PDB file of C-alpha atoms and ligand atoms in Angstrom:
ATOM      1  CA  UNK A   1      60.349 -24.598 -11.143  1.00  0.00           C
ATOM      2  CA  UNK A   2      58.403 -25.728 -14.510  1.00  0.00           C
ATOM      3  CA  UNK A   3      56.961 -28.251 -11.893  1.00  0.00           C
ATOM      4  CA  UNK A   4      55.335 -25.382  -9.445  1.00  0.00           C
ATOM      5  CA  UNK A   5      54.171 -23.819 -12.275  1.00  0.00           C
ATOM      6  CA  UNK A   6      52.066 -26.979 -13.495  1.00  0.00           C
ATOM      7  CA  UNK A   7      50.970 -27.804 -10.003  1.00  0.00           C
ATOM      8  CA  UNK A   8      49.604 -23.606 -10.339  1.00  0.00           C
ATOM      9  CA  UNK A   9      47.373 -24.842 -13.530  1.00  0.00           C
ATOM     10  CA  UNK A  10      46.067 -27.925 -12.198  1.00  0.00           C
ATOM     11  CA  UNK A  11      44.880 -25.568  -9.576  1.00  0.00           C
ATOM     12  CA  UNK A  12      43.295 -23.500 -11.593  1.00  0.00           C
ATOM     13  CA  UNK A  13      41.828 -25.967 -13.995  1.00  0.00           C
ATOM     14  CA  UNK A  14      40.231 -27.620 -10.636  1.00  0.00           C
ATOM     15  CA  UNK A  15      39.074 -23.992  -9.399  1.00  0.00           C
ATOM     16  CA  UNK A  16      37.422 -23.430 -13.147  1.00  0.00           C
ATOM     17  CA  UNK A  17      35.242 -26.100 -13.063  1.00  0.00           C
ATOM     18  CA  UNK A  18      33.113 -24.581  -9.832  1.00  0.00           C
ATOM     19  CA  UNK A  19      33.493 -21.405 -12.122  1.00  0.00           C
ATOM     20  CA  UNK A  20      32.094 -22.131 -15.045  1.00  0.00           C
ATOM     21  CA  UNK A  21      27.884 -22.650 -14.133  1.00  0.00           C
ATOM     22  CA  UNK A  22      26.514 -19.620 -15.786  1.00  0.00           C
ATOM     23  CA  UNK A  23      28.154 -20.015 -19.531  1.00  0.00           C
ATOM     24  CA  UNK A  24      26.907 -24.081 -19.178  1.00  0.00           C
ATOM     25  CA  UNK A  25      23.398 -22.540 -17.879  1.00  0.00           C
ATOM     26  CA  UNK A  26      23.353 -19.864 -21.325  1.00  0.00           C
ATOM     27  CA  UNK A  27      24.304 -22.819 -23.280  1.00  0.00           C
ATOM     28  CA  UNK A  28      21.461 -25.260 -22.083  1.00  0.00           C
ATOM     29  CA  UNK A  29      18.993 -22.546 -22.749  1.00  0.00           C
ATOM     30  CA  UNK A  30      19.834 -22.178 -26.238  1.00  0.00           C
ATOM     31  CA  UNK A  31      20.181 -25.734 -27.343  1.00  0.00           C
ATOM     32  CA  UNK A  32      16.993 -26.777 -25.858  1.00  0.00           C
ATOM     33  CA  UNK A  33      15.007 -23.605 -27.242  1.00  0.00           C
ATOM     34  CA  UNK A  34      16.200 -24.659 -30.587  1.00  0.00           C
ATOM     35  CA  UNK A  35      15.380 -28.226 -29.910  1.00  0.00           C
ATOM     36  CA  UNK A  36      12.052 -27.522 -28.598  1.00  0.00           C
ATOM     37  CA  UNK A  37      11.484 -25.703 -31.378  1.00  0.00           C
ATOM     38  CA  UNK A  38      12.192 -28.126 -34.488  1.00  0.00           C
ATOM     39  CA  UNK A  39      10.737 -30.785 -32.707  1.00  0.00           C
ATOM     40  CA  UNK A  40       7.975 -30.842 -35.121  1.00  0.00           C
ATOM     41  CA  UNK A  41      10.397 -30.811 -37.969  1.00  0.00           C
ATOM     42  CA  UNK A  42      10.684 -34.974 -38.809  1.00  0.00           C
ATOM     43  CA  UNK A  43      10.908 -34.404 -42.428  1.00  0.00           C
ATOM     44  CA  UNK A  44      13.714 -31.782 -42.160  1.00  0.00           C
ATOM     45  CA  UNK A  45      16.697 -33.390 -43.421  1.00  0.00           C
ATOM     46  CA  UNK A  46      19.151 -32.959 -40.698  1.00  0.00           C
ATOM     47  CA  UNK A  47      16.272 -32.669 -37.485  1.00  0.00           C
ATOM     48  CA  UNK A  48      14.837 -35.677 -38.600  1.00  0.00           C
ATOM     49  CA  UNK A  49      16.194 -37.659 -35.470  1.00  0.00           C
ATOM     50  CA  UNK A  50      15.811 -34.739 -33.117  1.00  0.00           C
ATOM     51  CA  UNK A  51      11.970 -35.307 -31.817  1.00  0.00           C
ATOM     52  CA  UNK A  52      13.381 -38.845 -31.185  1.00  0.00           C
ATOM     53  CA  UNK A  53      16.213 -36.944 -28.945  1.00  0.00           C
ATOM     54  CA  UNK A  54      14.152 -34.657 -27.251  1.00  0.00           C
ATOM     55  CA  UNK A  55      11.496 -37.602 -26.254  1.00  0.00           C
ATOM     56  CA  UNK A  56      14.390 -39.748 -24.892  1.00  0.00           C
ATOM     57  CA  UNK A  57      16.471 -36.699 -23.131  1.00  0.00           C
ATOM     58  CA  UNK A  58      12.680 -36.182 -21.999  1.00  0.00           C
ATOM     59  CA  UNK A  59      12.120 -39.478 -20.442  1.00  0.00           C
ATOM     60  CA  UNK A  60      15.635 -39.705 -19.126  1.00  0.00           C
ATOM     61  CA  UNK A  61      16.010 -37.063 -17.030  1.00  0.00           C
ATOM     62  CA  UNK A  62      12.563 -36.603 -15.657  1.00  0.00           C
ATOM     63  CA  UNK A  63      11.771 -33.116 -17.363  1.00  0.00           C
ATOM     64  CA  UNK A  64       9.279 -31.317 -19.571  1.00  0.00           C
ATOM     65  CA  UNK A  65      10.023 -28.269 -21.898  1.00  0.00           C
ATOM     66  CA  UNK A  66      13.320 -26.047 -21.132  1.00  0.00           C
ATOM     67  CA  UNK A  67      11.758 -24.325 -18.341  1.00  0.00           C
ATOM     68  CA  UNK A  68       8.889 -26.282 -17.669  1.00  0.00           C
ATOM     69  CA  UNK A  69       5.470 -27.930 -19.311  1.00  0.00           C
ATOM     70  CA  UNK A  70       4.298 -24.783 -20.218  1.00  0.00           C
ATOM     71  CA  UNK A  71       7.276 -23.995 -22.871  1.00  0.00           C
ATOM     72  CA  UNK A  72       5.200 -26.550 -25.515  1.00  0.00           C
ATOM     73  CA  UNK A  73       1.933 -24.273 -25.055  1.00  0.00           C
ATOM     74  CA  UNK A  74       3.841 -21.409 -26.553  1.00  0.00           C
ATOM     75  CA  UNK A  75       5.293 -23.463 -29.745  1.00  0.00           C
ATOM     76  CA  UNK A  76       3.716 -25.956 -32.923  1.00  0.00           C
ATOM     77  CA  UNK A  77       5.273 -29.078 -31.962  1.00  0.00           C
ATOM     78  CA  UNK A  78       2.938 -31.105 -34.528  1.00  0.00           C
ATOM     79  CA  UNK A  79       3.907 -30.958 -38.136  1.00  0.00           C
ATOM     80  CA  UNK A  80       1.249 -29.398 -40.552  1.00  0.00           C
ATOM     81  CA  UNK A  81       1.355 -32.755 -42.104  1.00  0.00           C
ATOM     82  CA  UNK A  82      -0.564 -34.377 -38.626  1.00  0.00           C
ATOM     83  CA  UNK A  83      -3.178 -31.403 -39.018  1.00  0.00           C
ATOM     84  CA  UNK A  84      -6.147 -31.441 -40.330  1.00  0.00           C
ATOM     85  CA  UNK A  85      -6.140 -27.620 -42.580  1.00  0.00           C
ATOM     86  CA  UNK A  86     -10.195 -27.529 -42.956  1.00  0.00           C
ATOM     87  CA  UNK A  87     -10.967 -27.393 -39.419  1.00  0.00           C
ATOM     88  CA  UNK A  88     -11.755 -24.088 -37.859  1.00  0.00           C
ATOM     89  CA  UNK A  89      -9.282 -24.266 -34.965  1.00  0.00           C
ATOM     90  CA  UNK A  90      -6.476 -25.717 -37.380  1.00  0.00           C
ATOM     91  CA  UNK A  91      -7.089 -22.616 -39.536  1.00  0.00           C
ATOM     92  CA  UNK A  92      -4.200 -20.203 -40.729  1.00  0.00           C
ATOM     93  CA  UNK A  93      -5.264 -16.866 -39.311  1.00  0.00           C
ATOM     94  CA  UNK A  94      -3.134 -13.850 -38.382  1.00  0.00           C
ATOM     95  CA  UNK A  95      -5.697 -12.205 -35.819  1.00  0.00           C
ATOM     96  CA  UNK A  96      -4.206 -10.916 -32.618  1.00  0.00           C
ATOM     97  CA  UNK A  97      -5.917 -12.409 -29.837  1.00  0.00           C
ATOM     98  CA  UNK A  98      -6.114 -12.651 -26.107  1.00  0.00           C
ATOM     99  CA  UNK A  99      -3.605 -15.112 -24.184  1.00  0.00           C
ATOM    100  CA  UNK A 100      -6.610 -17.542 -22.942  1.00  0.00           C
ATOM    101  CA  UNK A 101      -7.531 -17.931 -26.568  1.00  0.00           C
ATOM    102  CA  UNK A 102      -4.307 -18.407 -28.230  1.00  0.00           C
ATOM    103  CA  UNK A 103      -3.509 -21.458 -26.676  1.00  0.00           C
ATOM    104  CA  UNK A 104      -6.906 -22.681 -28.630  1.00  0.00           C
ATOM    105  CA  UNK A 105      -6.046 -20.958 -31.847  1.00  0.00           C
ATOM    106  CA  UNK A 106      -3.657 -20.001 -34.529  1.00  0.00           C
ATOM    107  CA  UNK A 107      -1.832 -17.229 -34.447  1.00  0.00           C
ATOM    108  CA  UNK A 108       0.760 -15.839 -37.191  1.00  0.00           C
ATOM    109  CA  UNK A 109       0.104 -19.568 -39.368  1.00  0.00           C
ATOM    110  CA  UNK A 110       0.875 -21.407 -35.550  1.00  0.00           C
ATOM    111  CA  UNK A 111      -1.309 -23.840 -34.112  1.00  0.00           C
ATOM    112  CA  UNK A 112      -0.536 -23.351 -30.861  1.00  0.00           C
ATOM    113  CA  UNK A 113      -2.437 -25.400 -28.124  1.00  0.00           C
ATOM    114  CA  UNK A 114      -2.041 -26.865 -24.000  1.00  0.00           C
ATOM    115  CA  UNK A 115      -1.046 -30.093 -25.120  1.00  0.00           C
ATOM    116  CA  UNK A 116       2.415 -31.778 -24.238  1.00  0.00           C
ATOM    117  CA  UNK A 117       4.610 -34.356 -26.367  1.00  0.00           C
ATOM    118  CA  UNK A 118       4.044 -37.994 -24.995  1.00  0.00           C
ATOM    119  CA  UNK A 119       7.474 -37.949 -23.507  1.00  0.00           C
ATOM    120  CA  UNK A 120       6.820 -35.276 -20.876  1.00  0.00           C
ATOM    121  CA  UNK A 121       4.171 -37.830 -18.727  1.00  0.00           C
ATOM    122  CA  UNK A 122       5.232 -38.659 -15.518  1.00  0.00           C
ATOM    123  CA  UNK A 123       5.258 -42.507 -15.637  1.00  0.00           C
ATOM    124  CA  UNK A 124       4.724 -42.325 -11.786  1.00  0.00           C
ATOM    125  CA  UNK A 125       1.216 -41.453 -12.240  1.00  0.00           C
ATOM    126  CA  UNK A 126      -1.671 -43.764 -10.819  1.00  0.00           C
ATOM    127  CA  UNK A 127      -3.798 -42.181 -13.728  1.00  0.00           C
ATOM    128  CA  UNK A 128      -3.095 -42.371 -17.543  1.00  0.00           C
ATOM    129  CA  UNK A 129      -1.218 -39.315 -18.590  1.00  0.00           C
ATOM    130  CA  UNK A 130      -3.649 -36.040 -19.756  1.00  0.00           C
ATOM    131  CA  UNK A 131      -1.728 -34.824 -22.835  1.00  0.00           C
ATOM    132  CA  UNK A 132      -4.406 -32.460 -23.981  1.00  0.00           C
ATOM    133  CA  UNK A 133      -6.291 -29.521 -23.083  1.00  0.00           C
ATOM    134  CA  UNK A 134      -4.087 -29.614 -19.576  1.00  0.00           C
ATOM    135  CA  UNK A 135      -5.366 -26.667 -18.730  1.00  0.00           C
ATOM    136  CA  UNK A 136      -8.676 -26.983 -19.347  1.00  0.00           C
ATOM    137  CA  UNK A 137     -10.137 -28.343 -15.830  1.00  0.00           C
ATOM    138  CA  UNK A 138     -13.931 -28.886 -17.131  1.00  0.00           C
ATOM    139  CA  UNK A 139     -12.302 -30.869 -20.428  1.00  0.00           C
ATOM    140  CA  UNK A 140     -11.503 -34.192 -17.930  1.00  0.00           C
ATOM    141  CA  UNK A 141     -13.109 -36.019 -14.857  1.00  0.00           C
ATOM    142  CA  UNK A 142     -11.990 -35.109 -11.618  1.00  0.00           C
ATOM    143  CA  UNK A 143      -9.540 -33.057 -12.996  1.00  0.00           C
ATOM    144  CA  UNK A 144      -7.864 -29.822 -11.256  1.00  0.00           C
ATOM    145  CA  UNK A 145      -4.866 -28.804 -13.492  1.00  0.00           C
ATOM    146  CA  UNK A 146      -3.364 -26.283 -10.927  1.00  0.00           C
ATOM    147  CA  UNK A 147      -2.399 -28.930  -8.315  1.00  0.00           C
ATOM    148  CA  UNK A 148      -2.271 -31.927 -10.336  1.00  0.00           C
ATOM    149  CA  UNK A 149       1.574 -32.964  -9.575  1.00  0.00           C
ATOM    150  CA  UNK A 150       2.096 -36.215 -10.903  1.00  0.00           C
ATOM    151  CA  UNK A 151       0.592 -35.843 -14.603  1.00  0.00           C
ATOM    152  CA  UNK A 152       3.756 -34.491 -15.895  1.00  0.00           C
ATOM    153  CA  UNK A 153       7.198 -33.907 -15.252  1.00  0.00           C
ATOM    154  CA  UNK A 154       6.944 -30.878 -13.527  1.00  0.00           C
ATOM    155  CA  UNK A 155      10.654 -29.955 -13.857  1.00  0.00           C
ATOM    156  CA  UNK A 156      12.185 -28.062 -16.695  1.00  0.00           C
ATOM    157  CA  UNK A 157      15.061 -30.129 -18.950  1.00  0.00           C
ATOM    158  CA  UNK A 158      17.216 -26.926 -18.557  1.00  0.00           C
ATOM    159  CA  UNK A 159      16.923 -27.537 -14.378  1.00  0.00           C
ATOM    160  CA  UNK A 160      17.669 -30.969 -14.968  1.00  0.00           C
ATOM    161  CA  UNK A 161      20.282 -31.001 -16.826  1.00  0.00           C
ATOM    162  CA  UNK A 162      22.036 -27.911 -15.182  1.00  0.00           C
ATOM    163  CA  UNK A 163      22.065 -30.703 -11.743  1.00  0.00           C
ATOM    164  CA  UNK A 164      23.678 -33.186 -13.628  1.00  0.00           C
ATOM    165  CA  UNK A 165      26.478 -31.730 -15.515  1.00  0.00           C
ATOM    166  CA  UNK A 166      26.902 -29.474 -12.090  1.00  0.00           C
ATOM    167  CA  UNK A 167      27.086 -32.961 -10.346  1.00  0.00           C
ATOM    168  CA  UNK A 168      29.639 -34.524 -12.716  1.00  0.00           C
ATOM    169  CA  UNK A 169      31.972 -31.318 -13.141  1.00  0.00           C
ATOM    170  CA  UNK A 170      31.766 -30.436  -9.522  1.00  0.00           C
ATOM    171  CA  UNK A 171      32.963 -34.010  -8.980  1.00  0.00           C
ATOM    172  CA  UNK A 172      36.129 -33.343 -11.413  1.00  0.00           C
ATOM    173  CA  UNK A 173      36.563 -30.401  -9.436  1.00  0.00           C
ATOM    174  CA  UNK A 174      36.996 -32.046  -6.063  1.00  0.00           C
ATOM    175  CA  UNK A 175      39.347 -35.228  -7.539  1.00  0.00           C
ATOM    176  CA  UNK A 176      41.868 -32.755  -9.013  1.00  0.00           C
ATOM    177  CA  UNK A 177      41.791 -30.948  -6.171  1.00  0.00           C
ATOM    178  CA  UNK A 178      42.958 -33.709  -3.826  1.00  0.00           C
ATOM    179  CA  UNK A 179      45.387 -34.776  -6.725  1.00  0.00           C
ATOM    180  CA  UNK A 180      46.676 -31.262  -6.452  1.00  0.00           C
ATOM    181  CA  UNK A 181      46.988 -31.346  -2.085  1.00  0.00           C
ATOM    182  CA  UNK A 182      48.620 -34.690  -2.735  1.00  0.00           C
ATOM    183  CA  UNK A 183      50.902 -33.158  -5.566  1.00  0.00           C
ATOM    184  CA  UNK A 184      51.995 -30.203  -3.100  1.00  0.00           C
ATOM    185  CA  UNK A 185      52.871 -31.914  -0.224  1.00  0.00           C
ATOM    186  CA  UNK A 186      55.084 -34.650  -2.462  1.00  0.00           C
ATOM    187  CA  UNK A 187      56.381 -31.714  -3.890  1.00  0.00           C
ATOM    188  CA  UNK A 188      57.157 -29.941  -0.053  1.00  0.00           C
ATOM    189  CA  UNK A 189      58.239 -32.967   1.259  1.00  0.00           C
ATOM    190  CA  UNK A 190      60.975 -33.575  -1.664  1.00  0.00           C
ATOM    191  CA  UNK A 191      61.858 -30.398  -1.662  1.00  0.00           C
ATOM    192  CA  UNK A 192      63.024 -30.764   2.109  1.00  0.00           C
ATOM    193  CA  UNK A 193      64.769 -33.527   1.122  1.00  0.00           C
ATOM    194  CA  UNK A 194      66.485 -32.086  -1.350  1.00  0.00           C
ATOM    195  CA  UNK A 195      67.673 -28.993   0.645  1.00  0.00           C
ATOM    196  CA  UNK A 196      68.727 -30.737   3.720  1.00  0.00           C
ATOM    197  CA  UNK A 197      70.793 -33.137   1.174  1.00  0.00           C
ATOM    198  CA  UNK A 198      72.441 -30.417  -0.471  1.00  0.00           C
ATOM    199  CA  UNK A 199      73.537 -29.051   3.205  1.00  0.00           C
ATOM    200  CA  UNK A 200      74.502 -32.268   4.628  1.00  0.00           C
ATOM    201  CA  UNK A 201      77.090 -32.587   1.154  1.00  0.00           C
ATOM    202  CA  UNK A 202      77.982 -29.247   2.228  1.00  0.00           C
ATOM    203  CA  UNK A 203      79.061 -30.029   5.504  1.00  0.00           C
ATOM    204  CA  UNK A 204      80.946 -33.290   4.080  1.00  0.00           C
ATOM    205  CA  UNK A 205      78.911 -35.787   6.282  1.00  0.00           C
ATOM    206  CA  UNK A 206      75.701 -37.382   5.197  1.00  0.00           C
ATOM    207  CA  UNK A 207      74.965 -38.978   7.975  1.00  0.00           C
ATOM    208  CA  UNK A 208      74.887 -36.080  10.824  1.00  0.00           C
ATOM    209  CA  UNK A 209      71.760 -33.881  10.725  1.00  0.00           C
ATOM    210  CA  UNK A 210      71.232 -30.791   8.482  1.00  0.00           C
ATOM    211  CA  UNK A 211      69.014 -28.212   7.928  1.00  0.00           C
ATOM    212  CA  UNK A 212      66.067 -28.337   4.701  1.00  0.00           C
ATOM    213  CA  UNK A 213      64.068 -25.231   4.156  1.00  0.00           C
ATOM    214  CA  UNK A 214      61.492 -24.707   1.129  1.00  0.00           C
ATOM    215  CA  UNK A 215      61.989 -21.333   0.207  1.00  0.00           C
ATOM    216  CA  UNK A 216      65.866 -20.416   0.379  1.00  0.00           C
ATOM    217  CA  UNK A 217      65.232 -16.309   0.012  1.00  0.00           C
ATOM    218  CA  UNK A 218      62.514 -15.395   1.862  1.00  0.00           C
ATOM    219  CA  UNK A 219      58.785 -15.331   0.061  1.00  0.00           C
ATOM    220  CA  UNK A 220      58.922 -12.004  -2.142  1.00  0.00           C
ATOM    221  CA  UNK A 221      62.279 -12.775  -3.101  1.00  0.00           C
ATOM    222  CA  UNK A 222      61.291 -16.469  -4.491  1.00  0.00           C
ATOM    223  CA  UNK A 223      58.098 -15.142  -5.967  1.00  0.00           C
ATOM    224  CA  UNK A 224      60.004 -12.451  -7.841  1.00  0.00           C
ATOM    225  CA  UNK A 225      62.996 -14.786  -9.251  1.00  0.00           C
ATOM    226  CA  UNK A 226      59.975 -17.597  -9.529  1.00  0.00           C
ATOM    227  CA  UNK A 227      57.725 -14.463 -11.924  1.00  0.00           C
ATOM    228  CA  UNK A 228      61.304 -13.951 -13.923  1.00  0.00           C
ATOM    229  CA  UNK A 229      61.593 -17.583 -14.601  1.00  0.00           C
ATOM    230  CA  UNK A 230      58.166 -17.926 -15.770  1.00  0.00           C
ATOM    231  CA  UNK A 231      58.918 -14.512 -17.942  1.00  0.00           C
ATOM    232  CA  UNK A 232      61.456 -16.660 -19.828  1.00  0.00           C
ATOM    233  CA  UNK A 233      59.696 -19.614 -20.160  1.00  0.00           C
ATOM    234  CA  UNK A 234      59.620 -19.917 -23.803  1.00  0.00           C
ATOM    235  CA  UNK A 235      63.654 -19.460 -23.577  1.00  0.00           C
ATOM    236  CA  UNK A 236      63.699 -22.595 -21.386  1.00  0.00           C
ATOM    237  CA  UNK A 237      66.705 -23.865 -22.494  1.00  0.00           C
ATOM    238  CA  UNK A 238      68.744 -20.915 -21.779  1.00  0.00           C
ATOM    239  CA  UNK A 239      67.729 -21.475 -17.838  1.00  0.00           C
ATOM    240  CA  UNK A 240      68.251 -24.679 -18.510  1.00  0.00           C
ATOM    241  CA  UNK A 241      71.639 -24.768 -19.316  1.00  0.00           C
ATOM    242  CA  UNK A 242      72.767 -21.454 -17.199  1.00  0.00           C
ATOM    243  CA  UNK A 243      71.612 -23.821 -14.046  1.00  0.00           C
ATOM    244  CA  UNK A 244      75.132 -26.344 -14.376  1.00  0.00           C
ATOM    245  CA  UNK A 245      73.439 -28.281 -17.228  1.00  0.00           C
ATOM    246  CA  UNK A 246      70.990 -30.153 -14.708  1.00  0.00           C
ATOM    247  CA  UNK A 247      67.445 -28.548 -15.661  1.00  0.00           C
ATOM    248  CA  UNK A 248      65.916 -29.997 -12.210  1.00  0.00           C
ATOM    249  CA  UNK A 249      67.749 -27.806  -9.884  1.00  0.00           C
ATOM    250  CA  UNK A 250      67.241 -24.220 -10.100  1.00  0.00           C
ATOM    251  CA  UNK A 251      70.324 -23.296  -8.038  1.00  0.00           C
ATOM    252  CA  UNK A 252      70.002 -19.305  -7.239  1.00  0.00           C
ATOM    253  CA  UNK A 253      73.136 -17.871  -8.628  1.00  0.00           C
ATOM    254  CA  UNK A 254      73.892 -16.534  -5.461  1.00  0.00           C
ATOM    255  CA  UNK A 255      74.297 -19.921  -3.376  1.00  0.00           C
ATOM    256  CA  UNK A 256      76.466 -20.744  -6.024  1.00  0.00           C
ATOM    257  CA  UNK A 257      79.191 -17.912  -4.422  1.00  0.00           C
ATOM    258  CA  UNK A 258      79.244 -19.938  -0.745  1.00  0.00           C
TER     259      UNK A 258
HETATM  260  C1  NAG B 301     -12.829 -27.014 -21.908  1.00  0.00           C
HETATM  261  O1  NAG B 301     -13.394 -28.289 -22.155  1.00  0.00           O
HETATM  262  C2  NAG B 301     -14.777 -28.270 -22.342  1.00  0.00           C
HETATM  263  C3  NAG B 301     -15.252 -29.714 -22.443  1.00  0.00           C
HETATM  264  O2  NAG B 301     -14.567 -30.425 -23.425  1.00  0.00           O
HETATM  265  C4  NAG B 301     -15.141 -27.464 -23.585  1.00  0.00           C
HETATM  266  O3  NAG B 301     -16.538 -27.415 -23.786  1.00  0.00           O
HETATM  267  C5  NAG B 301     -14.583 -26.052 -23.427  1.00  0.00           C
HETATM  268  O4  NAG B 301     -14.756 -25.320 -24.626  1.00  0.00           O
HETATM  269  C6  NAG B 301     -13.094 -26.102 -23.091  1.00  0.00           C
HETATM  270  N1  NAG B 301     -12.641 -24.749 -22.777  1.00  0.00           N
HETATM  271  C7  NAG B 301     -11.602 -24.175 -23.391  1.00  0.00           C
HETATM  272  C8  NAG B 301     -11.225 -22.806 -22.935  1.00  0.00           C
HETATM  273  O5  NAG B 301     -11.010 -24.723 -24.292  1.00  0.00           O
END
């Protein structure tokens, strides 16, 4: 019966991993808004190697930002260090300004600007990759940001990734899940066996035919003496030895009586 009840986990387990895409989505969200944002962050002991991450996760899987390109307009991903403090636009200021001109400005101490990390160019491109100003259209020949698709990676890392840990879990999924139809009909088939053995020593003659059943007393009878069982399951050895001393069969106490 311990064996049913396994064969219930694995099930489980296999029906958890199709389960399980929103908490993995939440996740992906937070690590790469935290990622994004101490990209700059080289000299930090401990984030030293994570621009190097970012740039390679980046590359790897085809993506820019969490949601898309547009995530690095709203963040400093250059350290002060790289900036030049005299110039005008580089300038601490703590003005509120309009959206158009924040992305040209500082605001709150942040240079923020419509500029991408190196890693986000799309290496498909016929033309070199346009890193800065991306949304100025006037700032570049022949340029039209809007429906310019293969500058960038136009997909966000969080997208990305989401497909490919959805592709290798869902795969998981689906090979414990034929594991598990393989498991249950080894288990049916034995269990026949085992029944129509029992009868056949029974009737004293191995070799003429006998009955095998799977369930001896009827569905809700076996679920409720199976729910009892697994009740008692930390007292397994109790069962174990009220069942002749042979843990394997559970022998209902009232077949016993014929
Ligand atoms: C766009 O680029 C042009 C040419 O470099 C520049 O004169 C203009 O100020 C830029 N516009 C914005 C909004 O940054």
């Amino acid at each position: 019966m311990c064996t049913f009840f396994f064969t219930f986990c694995v099930l489980v387990g296999a029906l958890m991993c199709y389960s399980m895409h929103g908490e993995l989505e939440e996740s992906l969200n937070l690590g790469l808004t935290e990622a994004i944002r101490f990209y700059k962050d080289t000299d930090t002991p401990g984030r030293c190697f994570l621009k190097r991450t970012v740039d390679l996760l980046q590359i790897e899987f085809k993506c820019c930002g969490n949601n898309g390109y547009k995530d690095w307009f709203q963040i400093q991903w250059i350290s002060n260090r790289y900036l030049d403090m005299s110039k005008k636009d580089v300038r601490v200021s703590d003005l509120v300004i309009s959206y158009q001109d924040r992305l040209r400005s500082n605001v709150q101490g942040k240079y923020l600007m419509d500029g991408v990390p190196f890693s986000c160019c799309n290496i498909n491109s016929p033309r070199p990759c346009i890193q800065q100003q991306i949304s100025n259209n006037s700032a570049h020949f022949n340029y039209e940001h809007q429906t310019e698709e293969l500058n960038l990676w136009m997909k966000g890392c969080r997208q990305a990734l989401l497909e490919y840990y959805t592709h290798i879990v869902q795969s998981i999924g689906l090979t414990v899940l034929i594991t598990w139809l393989f498991e249950l009909s080894v288990l049916t088939g034995v269990r026949y066996l085992q029944t129509s053995l029992e009868n056949g020593l029974r009737q004293g003659d191995l070799n003429s035919e006998s009955d095998g059943w799977l369930l001896e007393n009827g569905l809700m009878e076996t679920a409720r003496i199976n729910l009892n069982i697994i009740k008692n399951i930390g007292k397994c050895n109790q069962i174990d030895t009220a069942n002749n001393g042979d843990p394997n069969i559970d022998v209902p106490s009232s077949s016993i009586a014929h």
